[in-house]
Amino acid sequence: MDQEVSLATIQLQNSTLSPPAIFNSSDWHLVHAIVPPYIFIVCLAGILANVFVLLVFFFQKGKWSVPEIYLGNLALADLIMLVCLPFWAMNILNYFSWPYGEFLCKVVNVSIIVNMYSSIYMLVMVNIDRYLALVLIMKARRLRRRRNAKVICFCLWLFGMIMGIPTATFRTVQYIPYLQTAACIIHYPSESWKLAHHLQMDLLG
């Protein structure tokens, strides 16, 4: 999301089109008509599915197994991200006008980034755990412990939060002349910061 909004802002700032021409283009009408409803549908379906998964794990008898620990954390990460995505849809519906203030501008985007990284690496751990369970059955017993899984999940959440620091630092509500509105964008203090953040996203995300 950081890259998309940033690139969109750059394109708009470099464009010679006036705001009405930008928002009256056929491409924009297509985006405006299709993307927000699609996001809302995905959010609704995803929230229901992930809440169901968490409820099943929560009300089951006995302690969570190692795969369930990873899957439960993955469902939680997906749920938090899905709750934040409607703000993205409303941002498009409002023609990139951000009426929710700078605090939510940072919180929403940081939450999406944190849970994006967490979801990716939780899914990686699910696959690693399946490999250990099916291929290295005897050797992996010490590795496949509930305590280890909890520590790994904690580290992955912490890693996601660290990866969200640039977004928390550089996200701001700023007036965009070509949009004639205050938008929630990434404002880098220099090109080197921009390059470093993009490399972080490309290499680790």
PDB file of C-alpha atoms in Angstrom:
ATOM      1  CA  MET A   1       0.000   0.000   0.000  1.00  0.00           C
ATOM      2  CA  ASP A   2       2.861   2.353   0.822  1.00  0.00           C
ATOM      3  CA  GLN A   3       4.385   1.930  -2.619  1.00  0.00           C
ATOM      4  CA  GLU A   4       1.071   2.249  -4.461  1.00  0.00           C
ATOM      5  CA  VAL A   5       0.003   5.473  -2.759  1.00  0.00           C
ATOM      6  CA  SER A   6       3.496   6.930  -3.033  1.00  0.00           C
ATOM      7  CA  LEU A   7       3.705   6.120  -6.748  1.00  0.00           C
ATOM      8  CA  ALA A   8       0.222   7.470  -7.328  1.00  0.00           C
ATOM      9  CA  THR A   9       1.194  10.711  -5.620  1.00  0.00           C
ATOM     10  CA  ILE A  10       4.352  11.049  -7.727  1.00  0.00           C
ATOM     11  CA  GLN A  11       2.422  10.424 -10.927  1.00  0.00           C
ATOM     12  CA  LEU A  12      -0.193  12.990 -10.016  1.00  0.00           C
ATOM     13  CA  GLN A  13       2.401  15.560  -9.041  1.00  0.00           C
ATOM     14  CA  ASN A  14       4.248  15.060 -12.340  1.00  0.00           C
ATOM     15  CA  SER A  15       1.078  15.081 -14.418  1.00  0.00           C
ATOM     16  CA  THR A  16       0.004  18.097 -16.472  1.00  0.00           C
ATOM     17  CA  LEU A  17      -3.668  17.125 -16.146  1.00  0.00           C
ATOM     18  CA  SER A  18      -5.987  19.211 -14.013  1.00  0.00           C
ATOM     19  CA  PRO A  19      -7.834  17.445 -11.177  1.00  0.00           C
ATOM     20  CA  PRO A  20     -11.121  17.165 -13.114  1.00  0.00           C
ATOM     21  CA  ALA A  21      -9.282  15.561 -16.025  1.00  0.00           C
ATOM     22  CA  ILE A  22      -7.591  13.095 -13.697  1.00  0.00           C
ATOM     23  CA  PHE A  23     -10.785  12.008 -11.984  1.00  0.00           C
ATOM     24  CA  ASN A  24     -12.892  12.066 -15.151  1.00  0.00           C
ATOM     25  CA  SER A  25     -10.660   9.650 -17.051  1.00  0.00           C
ATOM     26  CA  SER A  26     -12.078   6.258 -18.006  1.00  0.00           C
ATOM     27  CA  ASP A  27      -9.335   4.468 -16.065  1.00  0.00           C
ATOM     28  CA  TRP A  28     -10.177   6.342 -12.893  1.00  0.00           C
ATOM     29  CA  HIS A  29     -13.913   5.664 -13.283  1.00  0.00           C
ATOM     30  CA  LEU A  30     -13.110   1.958 -13.604  1.00  0.00           C
ATOM     31  CA  VAL A  31     -10.963   2.006 -10.455  1.00  0.00           C
ATOM     32  CA  HIS A  32     -13.520   4.092  -8.552  1.00  0.00           C
ATOM     33  CA  ALA A  33     -16.386   1.771  -9.516  1.00  0.00           C
ATOM     34  CA  ILE A  34     -14.740  -1.624  -9.059  1.00  0.00           C
ATOM     35  CA  VAL A  35     -11.953  -1.466  -6.463  1.00  0.00           C
ATOM     36  CA  PRO A  36     -13.851  -0.188  -3.363  1.00  0.00           C
ATOM     37  CA  PRO A  37     -16.752  -2.699  -3.650  1.00  0.00           C
ATOM     38  CA  TYR A  38     -14.221  -5.470  -4.263  1.00  0.00           C
ATOM     39  CA  ILE A  39     -12.285  -4.472  -1.128  1.00  0.00           C
ATOM     40  CA  PHE A  40     -15.473  -4.388   0.961  1.00  0.00           C
ATOM     41  CA  ILE A  41     -16.543  -7.846  -0.262  1.00  0.00           C
ATOM     42  CA  VAL A  42     -13.093  -9.319   0.397  1.00  0.00           C
ATOM     43  CA  CYS A  43     -13.022  -7.694   3.851  1.00  0.00           C
ATOM     44  CA  LEU A  44     -16.440  -9.054   4.810  1.00  0.00           C
ATOM     45  CA  ALA A  45     -15.660 -12.584   3.634  1.00  0.00           C
ATOM     46  CA  GLY A  46     -12.183 -12.504   5.159  1.00  0.00           C
ATOM     47  CA  ILE A  47     -13.339 -11.161   8.526  1.00  0.00           C
ATOM     48  CA  LEU A  48     -16.054 -13.823   8.809  1.00  0.00           C
ATOM     49  CA  ALA A  49     -13.629 -16.603   7.843  1.00  0.00           C
ATOM     50  CA  ASN A  50     -10.844 -15.526  10.199  1.00  0.00           C
ATOM     51  CA  VAL A  51     -13.217 -14.899  13.114  1.00  0.00           C
ATOM     52  CA  PHE A  52     -14.606 -18.401  12.558  1.00  0.00           C
ATOM     53  CA  VAL A  53     -11.092 -19.891  12.633  1.00  0.00           C
ATOM     54  CA  LEU A  54     -10.192 -18.040  15.835  1.00  0.00           C
ATOM     55  CA  LEU A  55     -13.451 -19.076  17.515  1.00  0.00           C
ATOM     56  CA  VAL A  56     -12.851 -22.724  16.609  1.00  0.00           C
ATOM     57  CA  PHE A  57      -9.352 -22.590  18.111  1.00  0.00           C
ATOM     58  CA  PHE A  58     -10.509 -20.640  21.162  1.00  0.00           C
ATOM     59  CA  PHE A  59     -13.355 -22.972  22.125  1.00  0.00           C
ATOM     60  CA  GLN A  60     -11.613 -26.258  21.396  1.00  0.00           C
ATOM     61  CA  LYS A  61     -10.688 -28.492  24.299  1.00  0.00           C
ATOM     62  CA  GLY A  62      -7.039 -28.885  25.195  1.00  0.00           C
ATOM     63  CA  LYS A  63      -3.979 -26.833  24.368  1.00  0.00           C
ATOM     64  CA  TRP A  64      -3.186 -25.560  20.909  1.00  0.00           C
ATOM     65  CA  SER A  65      -0.852 -27.720  18.857  1.00  0.00           C
ATOM     66  CA  VAL A  66       2.173 -26.207  17.113  1.00  0.00           C
ATOM     67  CA  PRO A  67       0.370 -25.851  13.734  1.00  0.00           C
ATOM     68  CA  GLU A  68      -2.636 -24.296  15.500  1.00  0.00           C
ATOM     69  CA  ILE A  69      -0.405 -21.710  17.186  1.00  0.00           C
ATOM     70  CA  TYR A  70       0.945 -20.616  13.812  1.00  0.00           C
ATOM     71  CA  LEU A  71      -2.476 -20.722  12.129  1.00  0.00           C
ATOM     72  CA  GLY A  72      -4.116 -18.835  15.001  1.00  0.00           C
ATOM     73  CA  ASN A  73      -1.549 -16.052  14.790  1.00  0.00           C
ATOM     74  CA  LEU A  74      -1.882 -16.024  11.000  1.00  0.00           C
ATOM     75  CA  ALA A  75      -5.666 -15.661  11.311  1.00  0.00           C
ATOM     76  CA  LEU A  76      -5.228 -12.821  13.823  1.00  0.00           C
ATOM     77  CA  ALA A  77      -2.776 -10.998  11.541  1.00  0.00           C
ATOM     78  CA  ASP A  78      -5.122 -11.375   8.567  1.00  0.00           C
ATOM     79  CA  LEU A  79      -8.072 -10.173  10.647  1.00  0.00           C
ATOM     80  CA  ILE A  80      -6.315  -6.992  11.766  1.00  0.00           C
ATOM     81  CA  MET A  81      -5.290  -6.231   8.187  1.00  0.00           C
ATOM     82  CA  LEU A  82      -8.834  -6.819   6.903  1.00  0.00           C
ATOM     83  CA  VAL A  83     -10.265  -4.441   9.509  1.00  0.00           C
ATOM     84  CA  CYS A  84      -7.945  -1.707   8.214  1.00  0.00           C
ATOM     85  CA  LEU A  85      -8.618  -2.193   4.489  1.00  0.00           C
ATOM     86  CA  PRO A  86     -12.031  -0.403   4.432  1.00  0.00           C
ATOM     87  CA  PHE A  87     -10.135   2.825   5.161  1.00  0.00           C
ATOM     88  CA  TRP A  88      -8.230   2.186   1.925  1.00  0.00           C
ATOM     89  CA  ALA A  89     -11.504   1.684   0.045  1.00  0.00           C
ATOM     90  CA  MET A  90     -12.961   4.889   1.488  1.00  0.00           C
ATOM     91  CA  ASN A  91      -9.765   6.695   0.526  1.00  0.00           C
ATOM     92  CA  ILE A  92     -10.438   5.788  -3.113  1.00  0.00           C
ATOM     93  CA  LEU A  93     -14.143   6.662  -2.861  1.00  0.00           C
ATOM     94  CA  ASN A  94     -13.185  10.059  -1.405  1.00  0.00           C
ATOM     95  CA  TYR A  95     -10.825  10.757  -4.321  1.00  0.00           C
ATOM     96  CA  PHE A  96      -7.818  10.296  -2.012  1.00  0.00           C
ATOM     97  CA  SER A  97      -9.141  12.828   0.477  1.00  0.00           C
ATOM     98  CA  TRP A  98      -8.278  11.614   3.999  1.00  0.00           C
ATOM     99  CA  PRO A  99     -10.798  12.929   6.569  1.00  0.00           C
ATOM    100  CA  TYR A 100      -9.698  10.726   9.472  1.00  0.00           C
ATOM    101  CA  GLY A 101      -6.733  12.754  10.707  1.00  0.00           C
ATOM    102  CA  GLU A 102      -3.003  12.103  10.842  1.00  0.00           C
ATOM    103  CA  PHE A 103      -3.201   9.671  13.770  1.00  0.00           C
ATOM    104  CA  LEU A 104      -5.400   7.208  11.868  1.00  0.00           C
ATOM    105  CA  CYS A 105      -3.348   7.836   8.731  1.00  0.00           C
ATOM    106  CA  LYS A 106      -0.357   6.410  10.580  1.00  0.00           C
ATOM    107  CA  VAL A 107      -2.179   3.727  12.592  1.00  0.00           C
ATOM    108  CA  VAL A 108      -4.084   2.234   9.651  1.00  0.00           C
ATOM    109  CA  ASN A 109      -1.059   2.051   7.373  1.00  0.00           C
ATOM    110  CA  VAL A 110       1.301   0.814  10.091  1.00  0.00           C
ATOM    111  CA  SER A 111      -1.224  -1.901  11.001  1.00  0.00           C
ATOM    112  CA  ILE A 112      -1.409  -3.022   7.381  1.00  0.00           C
ATOM    113  CA  ILE A 113       2.393  -3.131   7.084  1.00  0.00           C
ATOM    114  CA  VAL A 114       2.917  -4.927  10.415  1.00  0.00           C
ATOM    115  CA  ASN A 115       0.342  -7.569   9.607  1.00  0.00           C
ATOM    116  CA  MET A 116       1.534  -7.937   6.022  1.00  0.00           C
ATOM    117  CA  TYR A 117       4.997  -8.947   7.247  1.00  0.00           C
ATOM    118  CA  SER A 118       3.573 -11.062  10.073  1.00  0.00           C
ATOM    119  CA  SER A 119       1.222 -12.917   7.710  1.00  0.00           C
ATOM    120  CA  ILE A 120       3.974 -13.653   5.203  1.00  0.00           C
ATOM    121  CA  TYR A 121       6.350 -15.151   7.741  1.00  0.00           C
ATOM    122  CA  MET A 122       3.623 -16.936   9.722  1.00  0.00           C
ATOM    123  CA  LEU A 123       2.706 -18.687   6.479  1.00  0.00           C
ATOM    124  CA  VAL A 124       6.376 -19.528   5.949  1.00  0.00           C
ATOM    125  CA  MET A 125       6.505 -21.065   9.428  1.00  0.00           C
ATOM    126  CA  VAL A 126       3.371 -23.122   8.739  1.00  0.00           C
ATOM    127  CA  ASN A 127       5.111 -24.631   5.710  1.00  0.00           C
ATOM    128  CA  ILE A 128       8.380 -25.202   7.595  1.00  0.00           C
ATOM    129  CA  ASP A 129       6.475 -26.896  10.406  1.00  0.00           C
ATOM    130  CA  ARG A 130       4.689 -29.179   7.918  1.00  0.00           C
ATOM    131  CA  TYR A 131       8.040 -30.083   6.378  1.00  0.00           C
ATOM    132  CA  LEU A 132       9.518 -30.932   9.776  1.00  0.00           C
ATOM    133  CA  ALA A 133       6.455 -32.963  10.738  1.00  0.00           C
ATOM    134  CA  LEU A 134       6.323 -34.994   7.528  1.00  0.00           C
ATOM    135  CA  VAL A 135       9.976 -35.335   6.489  1.00  0.00           C
ATOM    136  CA  LEU A 136      12.077 -35.041   9.645  1.00  0.00           C
ATOM    137  CA  ILE A 137       9.673 -36.726  12.031  1.00  0.00           C
ATOM    138  CA  MET A 138      12.155 -38.016  14.611  1.00  0.00           C
ATOM    139  CA  LYS A 139      14.754 -35.254  14.387  1.00  0.00           C
ATOM    140  CA  ALA A 140      12.220 -32.413  14.578  1.00  0.00           C
ATOM    141  CA  ARG A 141      10.606 -33.332  17.899  1.00  0.00           C
ATOM    142  CA  ARG A 142      12.730 -30.884  19.867  1.00  0.00           C
ATOM    143  CA  LEU A 143      12.122 -28.126  17.357  1.00  0.00           C
ATOM    144  CA  ARG A 144       8.371 -28.690  17.131  1.00  0.00           C
ATOM    145  CA  ARG A 145       7.494 -27.621  20.653  1.00  0.00           C
ATOM    146  CA  ARG A 146       4.672 -25.297  21.656  1.00  0.00           C
ATOM    147  CA  ARG A 147       7.077 -23.059  23.562  1.00  0.00           C
ATOM    148  CA  ASN A 148       9.293 -22.643  20.493  1.00  0.00           C
ATOM    149  CA  ALA A 149       6.265 -21.854  18.332  1.00  0.00           C
ATOM    150  CA  LYS A 150       5.109 -19.151  20.763  1.00  0.00           C
ATOM    151  CA  VAL A 151       8.574 -17.570  20.867  1.00  0.00           C
ATOM    152  CA  ILE A 152       8.786 -17.604  17.062  1.00  0.00           C
ATOM    153  CA  CYS A 153       5.348 -15.980  16.749  1.00  0.00           C
ATOM    154  CA  PHE A 154       6.331 -13.285  19.246  1.00  0.00           C
ATOM    155  CA  CYS A 155       9.521 -12.599  17.284  1.00  0.00           C
ATOM    156  CA  LEU A 156       7.568 -12.381  14.026  1.00  0.00           C
ATOM    157  CA  TRP A 157       5.133  -9.844  15.497  1.00  0.00           C
ATOM    158  CA  LEU A 158       8.092  -7.843  16.811  1.00  0.00           C
ATOM    159  CA  PHE A 159       9.766  -8.038  13.397  1.00  0.00           C
ATOM    160  CA  GLY A 160       6.586  -6.746  11.752  1.00  0.00           C
ATOM    161  CA  MET A 161       6.457  -3.802  14.157  1.00  0.00           C
ATOM    162  CA  ILE A 162      10.074  -2.928  13.397  1.00  0.00           C
ATOM    163  CA  MET A 163       9.308  -3.047   9.671  1.00  0.00           C
ATOM    164  CA  GLY A 164       6.426  -0.640  10.312  1.00  0.00           C
ATOM    165  CA  ILE A 165       8.661   2.055  11.827  1.00  0.00           C
ATOM    166  CA  PRO A 166       9.397   3.808   8.478  1.00  0.00           C
ATOM    167  CA  THR A 167       5.670   3.955   7.736  1.00  0.00           C
ATOM    168  CA  ALA A 168       4.945   5.359  11.199  1.00  0.00           C
ATOM    169  CA  THR A 169       7.687   7.937  10.696  1.00  0.00           C
ATOM    170  CA  PHE A 170       6.994   9.126   7.158  1.00  0.00           C
ATOM    171  CA  ARG A 171       3.216   8.723   6.779  1.00  0.00           C
ATOM    172  CA  THR A 172       1.478  12.076   7.043  1.00  0.00           C
ATOM    173  CA  VAL A 173      -1.555  13.994   5.853  1.00  0.00           C
ATOM    174  CA  GLN A 174      -0.403  16.524   3.284  1.00  0.00           C
ATOM    175  CA  TYR A 175      -2.135  18.806   0.807  1.00  0.00           C
ATOM    176  CA  ILE A 176      -1.670  17.634  -2.795  1.00  0.00           C
ATOM    177  CA  PRO A 177      -2.161  20.481  -5.295  1.00  0.00           C
ATOM    178  CA  TYR A 178      -3.179  18.272  -8.245  1.00  0.00           C
ATOM    179  CA  LEU A 179      -5.768  16.517  -6.102  1.00  0.00           C
ATOM    180  CA  GLN A 180      -6.797  19.734  -4.394  1.00  0.00           C
ATOM    181  CA  THR A 181      -7.200  17.810  -1.173  1.00  0.00           C
ATOM    182  CA  ALA A 182      -5.341  16.607   1.915  1.00  0.00           C
ATOM    183  CA  ALA A 183      -4.169  13.039   1.304  1.00  0.00           C
ATOM    184  CA  CYS A 184      -2.541  10.390   3.491  1.00  0.00           C
ATOM    185  CA  ILE A 185       0.827   9.919   1.795  1.00  0.00           C
ATOM    186  CA  ILE A 186       4.437   8.993   2.499  1.00  0.00           C
ATOM    187  CA  HIS A 187       6.661  12.054   2.714  1.00  0.00           C
ATOM    188  CA  TYR A 188      10.341  11.105   2.671  1.00  0.00           C
ATOM    189  CA  PRO A 189      12.899  13.650   3.933  1.00  0.00           C
ATOM    190  CA  SER A 190      15.295  12.631   1.146  1.00  0.00           C
ATOM    191  CA  GLU A 191      15.642  10.293  -1.834  1.00  0.00           C
ATOM    192  CA  SER A 192      17.972   8.026   0.143  1.00  0.00           C
ATOM    193  CA  TRP A 193      15.229   7.339   2.700  1.00  0.00           C
ATOM    194  CA  LYS A 194      12.811   6.601  -0.113  1.00  0.00           C
ATOM    195  CA  LEU A 195      15.239   4.180  -1.766  1.00  0.00           C
ATOM    196  CA  ALA A 196      15.987   2.432   1.540  1.00  0.00           C
ATOM    197  CA  HIS A 197      12.290   1.991   2.329  1.00  0.00           C
ATOM    198  CA  HIS A 198      11.532   0.621  -1.127  1.00  0.00           C
ATOM    199  CA  LEU A 199      14.443  -1.814  -0.849  1.00  0.00           C
ATOM    200  CA  GLN A 200      13.124  -2.951   2.520  1.00  0.00           C
ATOM    201  CA  MET A 201       9.698  -3.606   1.010  1.00  0.00           C
ATOM    202  CA  ASP A 202      11.106  -5.409  -2.029  1.00  0.00           C
ATOM    203  CA  LEU A 203      13.634  -7.591  -0.198  1.00  0.00           C
ATOM    204  CA  LEU A 204      11.770  -8.434   3.000  1.00  0.00           C
ATOM    205  CA  GLY A 205       8.105  -8.084   2.034  1.00  0.00           C
TER     206      GLY A 205
END
